[in-house]
Short mmCIF file of C-alpha atoms in Angstrom, two decimals:
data_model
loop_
_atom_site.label_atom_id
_atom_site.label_comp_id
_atom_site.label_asym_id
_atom_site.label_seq_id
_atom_site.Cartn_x
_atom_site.Cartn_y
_atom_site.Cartn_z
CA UNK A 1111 0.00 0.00 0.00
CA UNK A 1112 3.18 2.28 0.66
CA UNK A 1113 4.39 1.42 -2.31
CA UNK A 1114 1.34 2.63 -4.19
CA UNK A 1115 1.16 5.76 -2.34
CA UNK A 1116 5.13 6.76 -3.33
CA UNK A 1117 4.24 6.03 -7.31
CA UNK A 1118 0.86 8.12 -7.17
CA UNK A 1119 2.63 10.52 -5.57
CA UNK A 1120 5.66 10.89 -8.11
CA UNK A 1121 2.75 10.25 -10.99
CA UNK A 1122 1.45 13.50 -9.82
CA UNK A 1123 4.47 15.45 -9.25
CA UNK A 1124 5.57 14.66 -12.45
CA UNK A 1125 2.45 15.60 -14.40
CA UNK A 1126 1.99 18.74 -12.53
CA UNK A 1127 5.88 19.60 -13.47
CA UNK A 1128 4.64 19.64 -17.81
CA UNK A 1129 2.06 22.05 -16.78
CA UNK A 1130 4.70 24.77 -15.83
CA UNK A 1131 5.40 25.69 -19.22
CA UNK A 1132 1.77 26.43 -20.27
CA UNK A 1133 1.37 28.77 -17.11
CA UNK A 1134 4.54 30.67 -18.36
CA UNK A 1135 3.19 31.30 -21.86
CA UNK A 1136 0.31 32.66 -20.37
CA UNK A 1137 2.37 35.32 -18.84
CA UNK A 1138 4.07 36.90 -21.62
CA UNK A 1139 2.43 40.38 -22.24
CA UNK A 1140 1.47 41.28 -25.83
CA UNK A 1141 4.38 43.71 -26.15
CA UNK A 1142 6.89 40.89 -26.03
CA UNK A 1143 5.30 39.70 -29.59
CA UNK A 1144 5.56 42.97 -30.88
CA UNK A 1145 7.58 43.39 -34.17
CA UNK A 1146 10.12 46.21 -34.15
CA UNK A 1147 10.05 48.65 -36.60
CA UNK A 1148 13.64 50.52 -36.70
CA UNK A 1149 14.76 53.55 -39.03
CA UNK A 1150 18.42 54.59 -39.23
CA UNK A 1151 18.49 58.51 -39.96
CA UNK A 1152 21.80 60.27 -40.77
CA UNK A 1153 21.02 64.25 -41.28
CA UNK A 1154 24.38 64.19 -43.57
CA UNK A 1155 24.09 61.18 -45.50
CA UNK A 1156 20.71 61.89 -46.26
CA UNK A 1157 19.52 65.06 -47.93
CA UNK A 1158 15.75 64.55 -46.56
CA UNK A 1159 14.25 66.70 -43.84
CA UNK A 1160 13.51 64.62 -40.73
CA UNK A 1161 9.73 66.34 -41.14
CA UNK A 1162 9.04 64.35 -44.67
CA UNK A 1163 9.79 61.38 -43.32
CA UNK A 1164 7.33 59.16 -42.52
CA UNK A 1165 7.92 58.26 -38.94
CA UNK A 1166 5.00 56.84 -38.06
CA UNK A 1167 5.31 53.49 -39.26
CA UNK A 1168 8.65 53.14 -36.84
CA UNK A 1169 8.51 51.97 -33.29
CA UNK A 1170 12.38 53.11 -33.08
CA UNK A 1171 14.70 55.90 -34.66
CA UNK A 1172 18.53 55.71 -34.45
CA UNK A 1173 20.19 58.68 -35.07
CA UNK A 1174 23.77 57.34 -34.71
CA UNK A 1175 25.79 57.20 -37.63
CA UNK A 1176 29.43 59.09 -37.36
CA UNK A 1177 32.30 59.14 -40.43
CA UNK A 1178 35.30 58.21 -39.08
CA UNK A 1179 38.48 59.88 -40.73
CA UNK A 1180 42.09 58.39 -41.22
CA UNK A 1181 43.74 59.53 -38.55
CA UNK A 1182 41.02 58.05 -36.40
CA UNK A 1183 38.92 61.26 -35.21
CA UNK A 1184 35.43 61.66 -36.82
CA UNK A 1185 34.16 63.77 -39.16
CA UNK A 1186 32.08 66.81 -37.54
CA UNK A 1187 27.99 66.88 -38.08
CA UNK A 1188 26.58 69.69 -40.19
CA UNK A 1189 23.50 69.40 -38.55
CA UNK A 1190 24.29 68.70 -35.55
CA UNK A 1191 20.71 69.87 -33.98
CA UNK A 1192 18.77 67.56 -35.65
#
């Protein structure tokens, strides 16, 4: 009778352990399935204005592209306010 105890025991230990993952799915929040829509801007490599562009459509802007030079400094930003 032990015996049958212990394995009913472990059965349902072990069946309650597959369950975890299903309780962790339900957790995720919809912004973790989210696409990411990113847009690289570069006032000096590109002649558009910032206002024409259509930003809407992006989740994300980066706005991080320097030139290096030669001798290892970078080249300066003319528009440097954008």
């Amino acid at each position: 009778m032990k015996k049958l105890a212990y394995i009913l025991i472990a059965a349902i230990i072990l069946t309650s352990l597959y369950a975890i993952p299903v309780f962790a799915e339900q957790g995720k929040t919809e912004h973790t399935r989210e696409f990411k829509v990113i847009g690289y801007y570069s006032g000096d490599l590109f002649d558009e204005p910032v206002e024409n562009l259509q930003t809407d459509k992006l989740t994300h802007v980066i706005y991080a592209f320097l030139i290096p030079k030669s001798d290892g400094t970078l080249v300066e930003l003319s528009k440097p306010e954008q």
